[in-house]
Coordinates of C-alpha atoms in Angstrom, one line a residue:
M1 CA 0.1 0.1 0.1
C2 CA 1.0 3.6 -0.6
G3 CA -0.6 7.0 -0.5
V4 CA -0.6 9.9 -2.9
V5 CA -2.1 13.1 -2.9
S6 CA -2.1 16.6 -4.7
I7 CA -3.2 20.0 -4.2
I8 CA -3.3 22.8 -6.7
Y9 CA -4.1 26.5 -6.4
G10 CA -4.3 29.2 -8.9
K11 CA -2.1 31.3 -7.0
H12 CA 0.6 31.2 -4.3
N13 CA -0.4 29.9 -0.9
D14 CA 1.7 30.5 2.1
K15 CA 0.0 27.7 3.6
L16 CA 0.3 24.9 1.3
G17 CA 3.0 23.4 3.6
E18 CA 0.5 23.1 6.5
E19 CA -2.1 21.7 4.2
G20 CA 0.2 19.1 2.3
T21 CA 1.5 18.0 5.9
F22 CA -1.9 17.4 7.1
L23 CA -2.8 15.2 4.3
L24 CA 0.3 13.4 4.5
K25 CA -0.3 12.5 8.3
K26 CA -3.7 11.4 7.3
L27 CA -2.3 9.0 4.8
E28 CA 0.0 7.5 7.3
Y29 CA -1.7 4.4 7.6
R30 CA -1.2 3.6 4.0
G31 CA 2.5 3.7 4.2
Y32 CA 5.1 4.5 6.9
D33 CA 8.4 3.5 5.1
S34 CA 9.0 6.9 3.6
T35 CA 7.2 10.2 3.2
G36 CA 7.8 13.1 0.7
G37 CA 6.4 16.2 -0.7
A38 CA 7.2 18.1 -3.7
F39 CA 6.2 21.9 -3.5
L40 CA 5.9 23.8 -7.1
K41 CA 6.4 27.5 -7.3
K42 CA 5.0 29.8 -9.8
D43 CA 8.2 30.2 -11.6
G44 CA 8.4 26.5 -11.9
S45 CA 11.0 25.9 -9.4
I46 CA 10.5 22.6 -7.2
I47 CA 11.2 22.3 -3.7
L48 CA 11.4 18.4 -3.0
K49 CA 11.6 17.3 0.6
K50 CA 11.7 13.3 1.1
K51 CA 13.0 10.7 3.6
V52 CA 12.8 7.2 5.2
G53 CA 10.2 7.4 8.0
A54 CA 6.6 7.8 8.7
P55 CA 4.7 11.0 7.9
S56 CA 4.3 12.0 11.6
R57 CA 7.9 12.1 12.1
V58 CA 9.3 13.2 8.5
T59 CA 7.1 16.1 8.1
V60 CA 8.3 17.8 11.2
E61 CA 12.0 16.9 10.8
L62 CA 11.7 18.4 7.1
E63 CA 9.6 21.3 8.5
M64 CA 7.4 20.7 5.3
D65 CA 4.7 22.8 7.2
K66 CA 6.5 26.0 6.5
L67 CA 6.7 25.4 2.8
S68 CA 4.6 27.4 0.2
G69 CA 3.7 27.4 -3.4
I70 CA 1.1 26.8 -6.0
R71 CA 1.0 23.0 -6.1
F72 CA 1.7 20.1 -3.8
I73 CA 2.3 16.4 -4.7
G74 CA 2.9 14.2 -1.6
Q75 CA 3.4 10.5 -1.2
V76 CA 3.6 7.9 1.6
R77 CA 5.3 4.6 0.9
W78 CA 4.8 1.1 1.9
A79 CA 7.6 -0.5 0.0
T80 CA 6.8 -2.9 -2.6
Y81 CA 9.3 -2.2 -5.3
G82 CA 12.5 -1.3 -4.2
S83 CA 14.2 -1.1 -0.9
V84 CA 13.4 1.6 1.9
T85 CA 15.8 4.2 1.1
D86 CA 15.7 8.0 0.6
D87 CA 16.5 7.6 -3.2
N88 CA 13.5 5.3 -3.3
A89 CA 11.3 7.6 -1.5
Q90 CA 8.8 9.4 -3.5
P91 CA 7.9 11.8 -5.4
H92 CA 10.5 11.7 -7.9
E93 CA 11.9 14.9 -9.4
V94 CA 13.5 14.1 -13.1
N95 CA 15.4 16.6 -15.3
C96 CA 16.8 14.6 -18.1
M97 CA 15.0 15.9 -21.0
T98 CA 12.6 18.3 -19.2
H99 CA 11.9 19.1 -15.6
I100 CA 9.0 17.3 -14.0
V101 CA 8.0 15.7 -10.7
G102 CA 5.6 12.9 -9.5
G103 CA 4.7 10.3 -7.3
H104 CA 2.5 7.2 -7.4
N105 CA 0.2 4.5 -5.5
G106 CA 0.5 1.0 -6.7
N107 CA 2.8 -1.3 -8.7
I108 CA 4.2 -1.2 -12.1
S109 CA 4.9 -4.8 -13.0
N110 CA 7.1 -4.3 -15.8
T111 CA 9.5 -1.9 -14.0
D112 CA 12.8 -3.9 -14.9
S113 CA 12.1 -3.6 -18.7
L114 CA 11.1 0.0 -18.2
K115 CA 14.2 0.9 -16.4
E116 CA 16.2 -0.7 -19.5
F117 CA 14.2 1.2 -22.1
L118 CA 14.6 4.3 -20.1
K119 CA 18.5 3.9 -19.6
E120 CA 18.9 3.2 -23.4
N121 CA 17.2 6.3 -24.2
G122 CA 19.2 8.7 -22.1
H123 CA 17.5 8.8 -18.8
Q124 CA 19.5 9.0 -15.5
I125 CA 17.9 6.5 -13.0
V126 CA 18.9 7.0 -9.4
S127 CA 16.3 4.3 -7.6
D128 CA 14.8 1.2 -7.9
N129 CA 11.4 2.4 -7.5
D130 CA 8.8 1.8 -10.1
G131 CA 7.4 5.4 -9.2
E132 CA 10.5 6.7 -10.7
M133 CA 10.1 4.8 -13.9
L134 CA 6.7 6.1 -14.4
V135 CA 7.7 9.8 -13.9
H136 CA 10.6 9.3 -16.4
L137 CA 8.2 7.5 -18.9
V138 CA 6.0 10.8 -18.9
E139 CA 9.1 12.8 -19.2
H140 CA 10.4 11.0 -22.2
F141 CA 7.3 11.1 -24.1
Y142 CA 6.6 14.8 -23.2
A143 CA 10.0 15.8 -24.3
K144 CA 9.7 14.3 -27.4
L145 CA 6.0 15.9 -28.1
L146 CA 7.4 19.1 -27.2
A147 CA 10.2 18.8 -30.0
K148 CA 7.5 18.3 -32.3
L149 CA 5.7 21.7 -31.5
D150 CA 6.6 24.6 -33.9
K151 CA 5.7 27.4 -31.5
P152 CA 4.6 25.9 -28.2
N153 CA 2.4 27.9 -26.0
K154 CA 0.6 27.2 -22.8
E155 CA -2.4 25.2 -24.6
T156 CA -0.2 23.1 -26.9
K157 CA 2.0 22.5 -23.8
I158 CA -0.8 21.4 -21.7
A159 CA -2.2 19.0 -24.7
A160 CA 1.3 17.6 -25.2
F161 CA 1.7 16.8 -21.4
I162 CA -1.8 15.0 -21.4
K163 CA -1.0 13.0 -24.3
A164 CA 2.6 12.2 -22.8
I165 CA 0.5 10.9 -19.7
R166 CA -1.7 8.7 -21.8
M167 CA 1.5 7.1 -23.8
A168 CA 3.2 6.4 -20.6
E169 CA 0.1 4.9 -19.2
N170 CA 0.2 2.7 -22.4
K171 CA 3.5 1.6 -21.8
A172 CA 3.5 0.9 -18.0
E173 CA 1.8 -2.3 -16.8
G174 CA 0.1 -2.7 -13.6
S175 CA -2.4 -1.0 -11.1
Y176 CA -1.8 2.6 -10.0
A177 CA -2.7 5.9 -9.7
A178 CA -0.2 9.0 -10.0
C179 CA 0.2 12.8 -9.6
I180 CA 2.5 14.1 -12.2

């Protein structure tokens, strides 16, 4: 079991960390191996906080309640794929071809073959976690779609991102939910 949560605001929210921390603690029964949160800022920057441990401890140690932003992705993990390490904790931030972050809940059964595919295509894999493979898959397809756009704007980028998620979904085998 794991748990994943996301919060999206249209503008900056100083209390995003408090809200994200509250939700992660509510998900503690879904996973206590590791806890993580990604705070996305309006300028596109990401603050990623994650480590081994239960939400009730990790959120306090990492002072997640003090963070702010416009979006939040949080994940609590009960390890099913990959050992209990800080690298395997989610969310995963990737920037091999384009900068994205994401976390998932569930199992991706073809993780080993996805890892090979991603490495062959220039991705730097840092964990054994199936969630990282999913985030890299979205990144992979999104970068390819962006490269085909003549003059990308907000609408065409959103359409490409949604299509990339669908393409990754078709390549990943298993049962899962994700926030990307």
